[in-house]
PDB file of C-alpha atoms in Angstrom:
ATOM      1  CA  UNK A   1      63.813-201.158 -35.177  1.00  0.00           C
ATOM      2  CA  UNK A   2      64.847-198.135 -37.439  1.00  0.00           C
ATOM      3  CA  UNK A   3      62.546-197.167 -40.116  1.00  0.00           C
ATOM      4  CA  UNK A   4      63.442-196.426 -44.072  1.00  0.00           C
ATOM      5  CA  UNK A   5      62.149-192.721 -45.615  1.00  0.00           C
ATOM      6  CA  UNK A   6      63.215-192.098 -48.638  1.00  0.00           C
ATOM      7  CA  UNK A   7      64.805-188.509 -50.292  1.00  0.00           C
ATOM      8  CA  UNK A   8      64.108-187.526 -54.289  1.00  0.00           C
ATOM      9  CA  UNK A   9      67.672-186.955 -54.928  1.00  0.00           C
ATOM     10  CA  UNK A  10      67.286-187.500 -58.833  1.00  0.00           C
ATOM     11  CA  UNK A  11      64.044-184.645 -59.254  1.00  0.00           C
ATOM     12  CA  UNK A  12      65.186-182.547 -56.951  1.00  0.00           C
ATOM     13  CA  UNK A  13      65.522-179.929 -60.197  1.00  0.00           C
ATOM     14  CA  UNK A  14      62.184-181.395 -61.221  1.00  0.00           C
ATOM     15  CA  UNK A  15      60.734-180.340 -57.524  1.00  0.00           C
ATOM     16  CA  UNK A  16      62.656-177.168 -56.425  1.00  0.00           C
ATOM     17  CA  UNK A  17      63.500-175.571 -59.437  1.00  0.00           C
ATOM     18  CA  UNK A  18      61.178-176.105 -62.672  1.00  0.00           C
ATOM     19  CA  UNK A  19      58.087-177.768 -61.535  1.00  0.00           C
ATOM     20  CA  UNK A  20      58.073-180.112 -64.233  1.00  0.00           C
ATOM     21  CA  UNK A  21      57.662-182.648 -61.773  1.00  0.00           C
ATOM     22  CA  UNK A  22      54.685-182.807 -58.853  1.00  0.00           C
ATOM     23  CA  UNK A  23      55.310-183.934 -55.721  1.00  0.00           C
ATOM     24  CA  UNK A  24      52.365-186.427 -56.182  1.00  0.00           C
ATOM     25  CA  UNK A  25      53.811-188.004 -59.036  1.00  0.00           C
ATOM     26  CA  UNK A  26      57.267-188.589 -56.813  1.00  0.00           C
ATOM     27  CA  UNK A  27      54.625-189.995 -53.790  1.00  0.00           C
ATOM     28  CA  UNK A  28      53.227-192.443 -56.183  1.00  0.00           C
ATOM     29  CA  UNK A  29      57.075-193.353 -57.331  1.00  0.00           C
ATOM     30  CA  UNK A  30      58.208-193.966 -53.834  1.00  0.00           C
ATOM     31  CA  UNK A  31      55.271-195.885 -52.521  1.00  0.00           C
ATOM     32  CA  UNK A  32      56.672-198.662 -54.667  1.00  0.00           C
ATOM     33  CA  UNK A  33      60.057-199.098 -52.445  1.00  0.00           C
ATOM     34  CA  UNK A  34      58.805-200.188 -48.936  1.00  0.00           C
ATOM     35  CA  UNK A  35      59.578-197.257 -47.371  1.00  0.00           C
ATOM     36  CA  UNK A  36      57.735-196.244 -43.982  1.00  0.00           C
ATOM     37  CA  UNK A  37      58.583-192.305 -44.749  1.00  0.00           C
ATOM     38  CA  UNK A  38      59.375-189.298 -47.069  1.00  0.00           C
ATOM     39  CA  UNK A  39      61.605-187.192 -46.172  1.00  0.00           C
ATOM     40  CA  UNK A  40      60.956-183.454 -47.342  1.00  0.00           C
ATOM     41  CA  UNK A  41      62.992-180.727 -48.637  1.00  0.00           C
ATOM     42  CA  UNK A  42      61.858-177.139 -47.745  1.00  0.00           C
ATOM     43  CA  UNK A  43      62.637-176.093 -50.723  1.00  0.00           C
ATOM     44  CA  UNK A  44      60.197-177.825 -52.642  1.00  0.00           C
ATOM     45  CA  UNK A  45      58.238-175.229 -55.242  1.00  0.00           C
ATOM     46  CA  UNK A  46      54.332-176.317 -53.553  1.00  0.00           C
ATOM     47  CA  UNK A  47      55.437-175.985 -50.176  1.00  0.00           C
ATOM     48  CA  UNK A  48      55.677-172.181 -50.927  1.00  0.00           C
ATOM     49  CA  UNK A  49      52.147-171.822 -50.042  1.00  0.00           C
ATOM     50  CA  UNK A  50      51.056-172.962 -46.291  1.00  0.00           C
ATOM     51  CA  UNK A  51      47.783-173.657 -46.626  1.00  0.00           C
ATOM     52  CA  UNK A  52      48.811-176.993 -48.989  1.00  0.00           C
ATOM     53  CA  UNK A  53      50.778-178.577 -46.636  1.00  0.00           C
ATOM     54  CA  UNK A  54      48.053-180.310 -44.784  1.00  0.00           C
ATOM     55  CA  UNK A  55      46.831-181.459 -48.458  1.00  0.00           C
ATOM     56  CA  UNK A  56      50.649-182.955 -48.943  1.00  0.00           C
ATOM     57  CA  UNK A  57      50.562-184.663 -46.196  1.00  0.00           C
ATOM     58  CA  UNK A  58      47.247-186.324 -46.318  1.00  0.00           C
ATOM     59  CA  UNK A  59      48.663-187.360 -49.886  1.00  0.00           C
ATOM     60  CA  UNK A  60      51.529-189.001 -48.220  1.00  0.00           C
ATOM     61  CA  UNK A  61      49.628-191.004 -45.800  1.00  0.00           C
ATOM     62  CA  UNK A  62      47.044-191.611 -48.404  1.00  0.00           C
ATOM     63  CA  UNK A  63      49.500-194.077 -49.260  1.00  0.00           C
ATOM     64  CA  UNK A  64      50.346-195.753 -46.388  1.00  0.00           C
ATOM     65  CA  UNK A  65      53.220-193.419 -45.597  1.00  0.00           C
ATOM     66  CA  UNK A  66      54.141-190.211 -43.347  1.00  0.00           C
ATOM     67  CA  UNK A  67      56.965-187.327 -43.510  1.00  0.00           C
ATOM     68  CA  UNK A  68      58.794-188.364 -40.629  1.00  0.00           C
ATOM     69  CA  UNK A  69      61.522-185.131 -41.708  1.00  0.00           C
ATOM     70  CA  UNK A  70      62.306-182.193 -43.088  1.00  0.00           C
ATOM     71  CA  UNK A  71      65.597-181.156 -44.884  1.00  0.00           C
ATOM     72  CA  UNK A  72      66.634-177.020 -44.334  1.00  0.00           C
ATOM     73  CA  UNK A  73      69.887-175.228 -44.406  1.00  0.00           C
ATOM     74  CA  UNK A  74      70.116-172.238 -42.769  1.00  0.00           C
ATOM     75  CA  UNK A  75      72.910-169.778 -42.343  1.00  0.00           C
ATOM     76  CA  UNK A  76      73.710-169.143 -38.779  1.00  0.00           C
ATOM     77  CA  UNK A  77      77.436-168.005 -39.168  1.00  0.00           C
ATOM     78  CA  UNK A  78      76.600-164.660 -40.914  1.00  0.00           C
ATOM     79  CA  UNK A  79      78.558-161.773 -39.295  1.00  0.00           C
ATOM     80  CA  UNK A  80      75.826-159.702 -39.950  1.00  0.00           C
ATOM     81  CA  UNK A  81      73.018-159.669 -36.229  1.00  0.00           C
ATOM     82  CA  UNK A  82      69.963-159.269 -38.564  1.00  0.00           C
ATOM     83  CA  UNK A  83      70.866-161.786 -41.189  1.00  0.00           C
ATOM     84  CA  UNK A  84      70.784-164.467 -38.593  1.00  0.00           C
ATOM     85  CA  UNK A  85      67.885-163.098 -37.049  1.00  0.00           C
ATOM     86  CA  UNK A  86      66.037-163.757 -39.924  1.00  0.00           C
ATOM     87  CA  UNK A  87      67.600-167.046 -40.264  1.00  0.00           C
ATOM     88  CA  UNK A  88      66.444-167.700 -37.058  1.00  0.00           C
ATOM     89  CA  UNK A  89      62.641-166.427 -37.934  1.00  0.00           C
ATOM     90  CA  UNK A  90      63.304-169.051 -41.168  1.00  0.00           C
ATOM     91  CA  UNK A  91      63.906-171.807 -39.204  1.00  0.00           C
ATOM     92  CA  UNK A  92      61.131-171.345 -36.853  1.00  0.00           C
ATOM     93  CA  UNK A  93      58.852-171.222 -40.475  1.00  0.00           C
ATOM     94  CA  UNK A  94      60.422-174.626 -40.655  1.00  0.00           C
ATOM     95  CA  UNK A  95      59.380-176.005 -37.499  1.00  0.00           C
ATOM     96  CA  UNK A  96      55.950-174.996 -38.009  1.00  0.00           C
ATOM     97  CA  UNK A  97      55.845-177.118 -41.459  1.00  0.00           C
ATOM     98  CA  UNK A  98      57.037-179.988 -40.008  1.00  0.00           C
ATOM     99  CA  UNK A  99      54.816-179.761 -37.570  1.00  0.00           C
ATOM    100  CA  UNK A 100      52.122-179.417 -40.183  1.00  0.00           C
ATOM    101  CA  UNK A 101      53.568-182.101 -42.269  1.00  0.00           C
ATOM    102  CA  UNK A 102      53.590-184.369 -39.179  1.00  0.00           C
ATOM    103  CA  UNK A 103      57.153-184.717 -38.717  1.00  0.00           C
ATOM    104  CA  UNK A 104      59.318-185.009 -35.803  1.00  0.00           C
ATOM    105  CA  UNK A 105      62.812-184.061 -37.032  1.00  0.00           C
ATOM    106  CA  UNK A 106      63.790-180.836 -38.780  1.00  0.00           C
ATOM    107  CA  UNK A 107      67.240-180.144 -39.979  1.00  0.00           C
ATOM    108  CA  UNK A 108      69.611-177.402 -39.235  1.00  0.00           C
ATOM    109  CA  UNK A 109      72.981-176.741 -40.138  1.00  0.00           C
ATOM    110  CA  UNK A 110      75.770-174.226 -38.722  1.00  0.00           C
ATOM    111  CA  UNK A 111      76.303-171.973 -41.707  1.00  0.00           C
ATOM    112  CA  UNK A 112      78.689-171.207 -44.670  1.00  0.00           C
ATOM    113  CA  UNK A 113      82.604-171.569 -43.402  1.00  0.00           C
ATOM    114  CA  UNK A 114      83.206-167.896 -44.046  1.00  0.00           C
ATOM    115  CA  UNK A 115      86.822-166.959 -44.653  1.00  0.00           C
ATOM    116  CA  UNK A 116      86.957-164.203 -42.440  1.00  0.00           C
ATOM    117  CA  UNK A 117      85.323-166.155 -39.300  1.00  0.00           C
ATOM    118  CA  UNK A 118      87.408-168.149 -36.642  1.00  0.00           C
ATOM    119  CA  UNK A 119      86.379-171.515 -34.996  1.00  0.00           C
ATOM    120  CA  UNK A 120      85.493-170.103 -31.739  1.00  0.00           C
ATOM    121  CA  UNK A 121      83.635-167.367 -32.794  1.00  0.00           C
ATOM    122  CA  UNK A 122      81.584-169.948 -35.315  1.00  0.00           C
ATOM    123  CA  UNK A 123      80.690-172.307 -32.984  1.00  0.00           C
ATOM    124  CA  UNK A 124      79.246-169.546 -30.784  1.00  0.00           C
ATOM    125  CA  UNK A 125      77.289-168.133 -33.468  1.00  0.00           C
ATOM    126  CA  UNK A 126      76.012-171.237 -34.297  1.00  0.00           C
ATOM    127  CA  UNK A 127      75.205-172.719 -31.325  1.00  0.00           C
ATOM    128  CA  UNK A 128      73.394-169.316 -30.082  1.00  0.00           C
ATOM    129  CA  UNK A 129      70.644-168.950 -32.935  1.00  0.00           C
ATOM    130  CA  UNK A 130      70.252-173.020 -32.792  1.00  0.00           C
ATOM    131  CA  UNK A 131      69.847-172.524 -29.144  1.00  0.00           C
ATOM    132  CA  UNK A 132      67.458-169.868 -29.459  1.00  0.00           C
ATOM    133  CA  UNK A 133      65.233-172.336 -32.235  1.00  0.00           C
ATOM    134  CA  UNK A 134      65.149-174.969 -29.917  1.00  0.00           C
ATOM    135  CA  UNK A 135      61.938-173.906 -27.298  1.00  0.00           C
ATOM    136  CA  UNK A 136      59.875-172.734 -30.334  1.00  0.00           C
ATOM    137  CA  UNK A 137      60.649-176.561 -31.549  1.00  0.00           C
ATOM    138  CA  UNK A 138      60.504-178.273 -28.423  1.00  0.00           C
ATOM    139  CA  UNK A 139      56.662-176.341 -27.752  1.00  0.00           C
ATOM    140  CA  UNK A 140      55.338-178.010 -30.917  1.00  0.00           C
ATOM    141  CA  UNK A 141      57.530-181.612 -30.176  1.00  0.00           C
ATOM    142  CA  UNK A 142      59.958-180.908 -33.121  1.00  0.00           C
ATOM    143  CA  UNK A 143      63.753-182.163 -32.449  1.00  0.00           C
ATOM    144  CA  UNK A 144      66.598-179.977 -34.458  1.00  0.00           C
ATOM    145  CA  UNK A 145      68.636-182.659 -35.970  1.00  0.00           C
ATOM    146  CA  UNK A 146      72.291-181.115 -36.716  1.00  0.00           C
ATOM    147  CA  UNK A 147      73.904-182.787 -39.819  1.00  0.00           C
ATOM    148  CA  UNK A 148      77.232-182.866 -40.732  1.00  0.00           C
ATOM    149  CA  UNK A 149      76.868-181.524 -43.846  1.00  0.00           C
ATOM    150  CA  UNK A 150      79.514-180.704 -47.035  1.00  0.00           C
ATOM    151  CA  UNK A 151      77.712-177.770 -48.601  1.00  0.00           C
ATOM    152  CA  UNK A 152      73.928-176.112 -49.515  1.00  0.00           C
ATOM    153  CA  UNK A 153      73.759-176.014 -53.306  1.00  0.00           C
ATOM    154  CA  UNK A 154      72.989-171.936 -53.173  1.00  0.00           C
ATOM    155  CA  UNK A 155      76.213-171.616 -50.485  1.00  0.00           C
ATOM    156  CA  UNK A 156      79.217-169.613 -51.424  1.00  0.00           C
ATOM    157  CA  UNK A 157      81.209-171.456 -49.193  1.00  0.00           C
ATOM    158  CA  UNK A 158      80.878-175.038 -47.412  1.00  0.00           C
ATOM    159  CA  UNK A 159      79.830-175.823 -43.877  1.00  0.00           C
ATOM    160  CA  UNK A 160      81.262-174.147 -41.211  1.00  0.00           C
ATOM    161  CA  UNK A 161      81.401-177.301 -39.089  1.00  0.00           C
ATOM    162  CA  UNK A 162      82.560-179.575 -42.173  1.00  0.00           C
ATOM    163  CA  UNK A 163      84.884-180.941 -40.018  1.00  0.00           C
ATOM    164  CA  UNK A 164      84.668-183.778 -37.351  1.00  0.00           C
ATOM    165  CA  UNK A 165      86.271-181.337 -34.743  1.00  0.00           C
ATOM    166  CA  UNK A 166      84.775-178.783 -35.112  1.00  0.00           C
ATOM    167  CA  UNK A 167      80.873-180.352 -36.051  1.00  0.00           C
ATOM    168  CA  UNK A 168      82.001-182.757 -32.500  1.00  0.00           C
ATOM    169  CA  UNK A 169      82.724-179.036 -30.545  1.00  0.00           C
ATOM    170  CA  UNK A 170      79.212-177.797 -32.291  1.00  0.00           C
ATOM    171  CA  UNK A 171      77.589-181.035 -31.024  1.00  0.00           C
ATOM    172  CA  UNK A 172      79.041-180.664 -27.792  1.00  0.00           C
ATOM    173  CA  UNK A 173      77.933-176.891 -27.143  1.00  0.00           C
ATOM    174  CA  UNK A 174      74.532-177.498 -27.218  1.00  0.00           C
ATOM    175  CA  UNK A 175      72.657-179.786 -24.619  1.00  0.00           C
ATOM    176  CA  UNK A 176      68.792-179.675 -24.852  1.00  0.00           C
ATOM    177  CA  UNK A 177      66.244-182.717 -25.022  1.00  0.00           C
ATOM    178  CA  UNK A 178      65.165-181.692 -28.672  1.00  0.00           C
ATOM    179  CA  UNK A 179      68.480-181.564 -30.103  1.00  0.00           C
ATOM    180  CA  UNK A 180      70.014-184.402 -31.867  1.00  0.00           C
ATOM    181  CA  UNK A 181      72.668-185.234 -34.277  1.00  0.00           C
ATOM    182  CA  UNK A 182      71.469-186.275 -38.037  1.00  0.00           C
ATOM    183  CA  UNK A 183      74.761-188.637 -39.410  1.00  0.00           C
ATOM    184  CA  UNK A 184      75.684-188.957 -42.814  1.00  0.00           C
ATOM    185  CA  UNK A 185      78.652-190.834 -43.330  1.00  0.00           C
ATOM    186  CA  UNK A 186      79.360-190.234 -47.384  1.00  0.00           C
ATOM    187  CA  UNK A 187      79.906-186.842 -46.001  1.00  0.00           C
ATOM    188  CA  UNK A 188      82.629-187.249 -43.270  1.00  0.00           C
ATOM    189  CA  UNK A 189      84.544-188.702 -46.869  1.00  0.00           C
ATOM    190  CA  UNK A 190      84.104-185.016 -48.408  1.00  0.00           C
ATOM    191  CA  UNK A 191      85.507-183.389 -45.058  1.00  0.00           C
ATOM    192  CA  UNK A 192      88.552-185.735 -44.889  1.00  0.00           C
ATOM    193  CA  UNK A 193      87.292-187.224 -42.343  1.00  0.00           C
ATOM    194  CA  UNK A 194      86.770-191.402 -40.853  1.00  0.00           C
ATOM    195  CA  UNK A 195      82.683-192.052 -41.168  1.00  0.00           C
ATOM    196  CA  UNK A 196      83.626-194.285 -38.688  1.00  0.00           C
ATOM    197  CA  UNK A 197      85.759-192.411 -36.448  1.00  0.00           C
ATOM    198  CA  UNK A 198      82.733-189.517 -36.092  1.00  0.00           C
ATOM    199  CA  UNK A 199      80.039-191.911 -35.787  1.00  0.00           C
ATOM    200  CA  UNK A 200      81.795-193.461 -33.053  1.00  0.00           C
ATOM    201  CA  UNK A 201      82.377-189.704 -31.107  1.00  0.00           C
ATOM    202  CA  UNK A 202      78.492-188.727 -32.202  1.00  0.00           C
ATOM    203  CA  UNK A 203      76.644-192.148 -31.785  1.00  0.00           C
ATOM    204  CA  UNK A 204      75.387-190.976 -28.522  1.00  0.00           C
ATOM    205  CA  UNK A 205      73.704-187.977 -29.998  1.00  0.00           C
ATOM    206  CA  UNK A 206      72.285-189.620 -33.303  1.00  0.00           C
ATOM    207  CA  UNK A 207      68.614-189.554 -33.659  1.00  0.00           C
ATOM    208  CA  UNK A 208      68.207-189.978 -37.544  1.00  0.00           C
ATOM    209  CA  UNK A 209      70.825-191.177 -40.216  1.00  0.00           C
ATOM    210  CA  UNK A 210      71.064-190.019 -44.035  1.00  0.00           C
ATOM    211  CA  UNK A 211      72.037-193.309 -45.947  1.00  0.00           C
ATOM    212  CA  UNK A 212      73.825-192.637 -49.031  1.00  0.00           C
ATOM    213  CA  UNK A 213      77.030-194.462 -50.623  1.00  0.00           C
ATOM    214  CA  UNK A 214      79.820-192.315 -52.492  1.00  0.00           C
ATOM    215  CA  UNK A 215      82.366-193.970 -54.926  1.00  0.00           C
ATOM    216  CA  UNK A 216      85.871-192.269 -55.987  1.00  0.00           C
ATOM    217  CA  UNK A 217      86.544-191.536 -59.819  1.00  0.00           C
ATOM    218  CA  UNK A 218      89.789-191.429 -59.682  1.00  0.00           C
ATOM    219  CA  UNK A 219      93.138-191.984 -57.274  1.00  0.00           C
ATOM    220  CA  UNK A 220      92.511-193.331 -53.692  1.00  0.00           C
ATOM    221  CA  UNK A 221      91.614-191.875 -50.270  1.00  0.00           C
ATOM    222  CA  UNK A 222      94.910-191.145 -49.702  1.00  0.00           C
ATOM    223  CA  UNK A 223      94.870-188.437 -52.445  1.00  0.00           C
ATOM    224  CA  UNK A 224      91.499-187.321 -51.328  1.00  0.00           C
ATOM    225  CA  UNK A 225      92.260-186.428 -47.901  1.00  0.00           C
ATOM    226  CA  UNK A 226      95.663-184.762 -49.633  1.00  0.00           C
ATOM    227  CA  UNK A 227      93.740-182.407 -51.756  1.00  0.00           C
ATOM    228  CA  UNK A 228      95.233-179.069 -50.635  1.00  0.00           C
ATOM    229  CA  UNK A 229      91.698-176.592 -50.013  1.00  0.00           C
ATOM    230  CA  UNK A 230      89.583-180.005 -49.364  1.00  0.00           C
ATOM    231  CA  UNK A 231      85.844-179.427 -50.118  1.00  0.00           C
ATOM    232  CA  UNK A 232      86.178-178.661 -54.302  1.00  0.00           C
ATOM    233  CA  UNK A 233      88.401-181.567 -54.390  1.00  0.00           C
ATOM    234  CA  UNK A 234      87.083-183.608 -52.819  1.00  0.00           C
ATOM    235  CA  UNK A 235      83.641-183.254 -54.384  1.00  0.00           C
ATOM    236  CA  UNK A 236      85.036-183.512 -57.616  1.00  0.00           C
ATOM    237  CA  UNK A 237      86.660-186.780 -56.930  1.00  0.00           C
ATOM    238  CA  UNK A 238      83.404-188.578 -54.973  1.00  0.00           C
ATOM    239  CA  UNK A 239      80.588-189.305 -56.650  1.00  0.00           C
ATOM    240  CA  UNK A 240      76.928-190.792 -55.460  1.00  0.00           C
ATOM    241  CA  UNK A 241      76.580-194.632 -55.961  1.00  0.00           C
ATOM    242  CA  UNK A 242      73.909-196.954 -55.025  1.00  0.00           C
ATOM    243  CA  UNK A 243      74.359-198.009 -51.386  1.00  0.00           C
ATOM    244  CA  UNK A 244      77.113-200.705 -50.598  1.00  0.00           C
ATOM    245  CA  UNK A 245      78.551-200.302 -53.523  1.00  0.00           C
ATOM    246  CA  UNK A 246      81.033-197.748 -52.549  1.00  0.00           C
ATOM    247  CA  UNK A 247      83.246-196.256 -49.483  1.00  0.00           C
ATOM    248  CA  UNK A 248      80.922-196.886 -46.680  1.00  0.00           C
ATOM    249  CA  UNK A 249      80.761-199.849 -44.537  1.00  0.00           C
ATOM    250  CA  UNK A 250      77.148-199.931 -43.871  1.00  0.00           C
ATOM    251  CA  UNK A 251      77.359-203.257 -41.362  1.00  0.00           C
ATOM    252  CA  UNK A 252      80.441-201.651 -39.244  1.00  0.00           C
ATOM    253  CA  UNK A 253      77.560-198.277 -39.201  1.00  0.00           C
ATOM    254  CA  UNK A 254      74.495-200.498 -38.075  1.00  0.00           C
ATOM    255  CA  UNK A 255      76.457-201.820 -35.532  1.00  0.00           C
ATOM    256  CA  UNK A 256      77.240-198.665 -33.624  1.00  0.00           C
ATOM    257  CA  UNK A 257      73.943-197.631 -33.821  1.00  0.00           C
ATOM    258  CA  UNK A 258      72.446-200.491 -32.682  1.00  0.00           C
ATOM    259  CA  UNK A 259      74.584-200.572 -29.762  1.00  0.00           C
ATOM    260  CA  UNK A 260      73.223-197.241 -28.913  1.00  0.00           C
ATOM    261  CA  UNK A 261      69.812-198.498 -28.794  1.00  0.00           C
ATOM    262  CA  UNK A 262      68.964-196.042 -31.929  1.00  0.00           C
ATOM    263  CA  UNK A 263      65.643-197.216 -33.612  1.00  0.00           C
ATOM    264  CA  UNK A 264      64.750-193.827 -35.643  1.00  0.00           C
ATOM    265  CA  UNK A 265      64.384-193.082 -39.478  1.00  0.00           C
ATOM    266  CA  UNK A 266      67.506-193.658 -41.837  1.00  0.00           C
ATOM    267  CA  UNK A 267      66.359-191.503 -45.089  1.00  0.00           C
ATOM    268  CA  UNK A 268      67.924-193.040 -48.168  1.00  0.00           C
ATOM    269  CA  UNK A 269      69.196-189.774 -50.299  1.00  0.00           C
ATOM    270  CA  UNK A 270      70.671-192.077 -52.671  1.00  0.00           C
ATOM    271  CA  UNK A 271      68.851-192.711 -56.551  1.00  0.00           C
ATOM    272  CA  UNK A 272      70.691-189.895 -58.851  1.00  0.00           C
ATOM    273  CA  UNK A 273      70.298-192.797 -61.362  1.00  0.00           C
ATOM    274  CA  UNK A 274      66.532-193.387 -61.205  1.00  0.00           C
ATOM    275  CA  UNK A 275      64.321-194.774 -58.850  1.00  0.00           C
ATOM    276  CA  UNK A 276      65.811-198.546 -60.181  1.00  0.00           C
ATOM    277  CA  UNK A 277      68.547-197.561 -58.278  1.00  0.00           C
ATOM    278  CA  UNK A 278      66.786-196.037 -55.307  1.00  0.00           C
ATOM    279  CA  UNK A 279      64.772-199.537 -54.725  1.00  0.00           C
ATOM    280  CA  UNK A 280      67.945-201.648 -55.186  1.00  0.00           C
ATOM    281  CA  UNK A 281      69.501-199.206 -51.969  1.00  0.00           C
ATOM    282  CA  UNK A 282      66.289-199.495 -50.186  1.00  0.00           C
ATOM    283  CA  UNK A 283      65.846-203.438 -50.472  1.00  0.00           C
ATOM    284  CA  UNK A 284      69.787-203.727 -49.025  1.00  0.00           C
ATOM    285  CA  UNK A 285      69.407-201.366 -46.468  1.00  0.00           C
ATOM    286  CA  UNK A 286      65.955-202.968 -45.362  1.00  0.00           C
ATOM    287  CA  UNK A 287      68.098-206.249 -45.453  1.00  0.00           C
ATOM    288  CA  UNK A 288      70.992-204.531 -43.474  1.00  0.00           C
ATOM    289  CA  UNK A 289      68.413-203.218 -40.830  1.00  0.00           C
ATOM    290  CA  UNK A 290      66.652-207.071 -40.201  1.00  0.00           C
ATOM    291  CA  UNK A 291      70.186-208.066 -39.866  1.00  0.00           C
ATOM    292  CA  UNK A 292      71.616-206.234 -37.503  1.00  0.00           C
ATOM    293  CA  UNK A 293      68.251-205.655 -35.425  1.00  0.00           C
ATOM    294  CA  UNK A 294      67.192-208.970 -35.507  1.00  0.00           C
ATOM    295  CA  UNK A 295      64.124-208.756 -37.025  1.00  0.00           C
ATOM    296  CA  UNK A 296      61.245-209.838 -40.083  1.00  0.00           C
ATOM    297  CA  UNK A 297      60.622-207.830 -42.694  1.00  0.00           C
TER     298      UNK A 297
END
């Protein structure tokens, strides 16, 4: 049966950016929603140093937890042979803190949807410095989960492979035993895209799930998906909610996934309002999961 983790989207400021808040104080927070896991962002400020990590995680399990994955963007759709070389040497950093933290899934992403840079030559960018990740994670028993993802907050421009086509030709390109698909359907909804429709072309590949729930502010999806440039519009329209109460049909998701046999971690990035909110997503999605799994919790 799939497991729940659990993402600080409401202190990720707090974490990454001004310290005013310490990951402790989050681990004590999130051991009050029932969650099995924590997922981690690499960008948290006291990961900087290597030598805590070990300390972090014995925190984690400390309290009955573990980090199960870890959340990274790099940019492998730079024109430039050194910048992605050095991406590359990043993302191997990566896969040697997960494996520290005692993860099994580390996240990568194609790159930033450059204007000058066609599909083709995109996809074999991205697929080359992904393939060349994937022995240095597969030697320390790390899969590279691929997300389709709407945009890094430090990005100039959104994901390459934004769209189902081209993130389904990205999935497609690369074939390796520690490669895997991470699905998140709120963001199919920023790409124009069914949540549905990819999950059904993916479900095969899907090793570990983002749950989250978007809501629109104003018009319909009809004048979503019209939005002339897509990814600014789009983001301006959606907005996080607290799962099932917005677009996504969470028991039409669980049952494609269950009927690929998946039983991995779903991390909830979901809680802008509060960690209230947070353990009101967790307690449905726990309820969604004995559901559909047929199982006690």
């Amino acid at each position: 049966m799939p497991q729940l983790a659990a993402f600080p989207k409401a202190y990720m400021t707090a974490l990454c950016k001004d310290g005013s808040m310490k990951l402790a104080e989050w681990f004590e927070l999130a051991s009050t929603l029932d969650v099995q896991g924590l997922e981690f962002y690499a960008g948290f400020l006291e990961l900087e140093d290597p030598s805590y990590w070990p300390t972090l995680r014995q925190q984690v399990e400390d309290l009955g937890m573990v980090i199960p994955m870890l959340c990274c963007s790099p940019d492998f759709t730079h024109p430039d042979q050194a910048f992605r070389d050095a991406q590359i040497q990043q993302q191997r950093r990566w896969i040697e803190m997960t494996e520290s933290l005692g993860g099994s899934y580390c996240r990568v992403l194609s790159g930033q949807r450059r204007p000058d840079l066609s599909i083709e030559d995109g996809i074999k960018l991205a697929a080359d410095c992904i393939t060349q990740c994937l022995p240095y994670a597969a030697d320390r028993g790390i899969t590279l989960i691929l997300e389709n993802h709407y945009k890094d907050d430090f990005w100039e421009y959104p994901e390459f492979a934004q769209s189902m086509d081209v993130f389904c030709d990205l999935v497609d390109a690369i074939d390796h035993p520690n490669f895997g698909v991470n699905y998140d359907p709120s963001n199919a909804f920023l790409a124009g895209d069914d949540p549905l429709e990819l999950l059904r072309r993916v479900s095969h590949r899907v090793v570990t799930m983002h749950a989250s729930d978007r809501f629109l502010i104003e018009g319909t999806l009809e004048d979503l998906r019209a939005e002339e440039g897509g990814s600014v519009g789009y983001a301006q329209r959606l907005r996080h909610g607290e799962i099932g109460k917005g677009l996504n049909d969470y028991d039409a998701i669980f049952r494609e996934l269950k009927s690929k046999g998946f039983d991995s971690w779903i991390s909830i990035e979901d809680g802008v309002d509060g960690i209230d909110q947070l353990r009101r997503s967790a307690d449905l999605l726990r309820d969604k999961i004995a559901e559909h799994w047929n199982c006690q919790h």
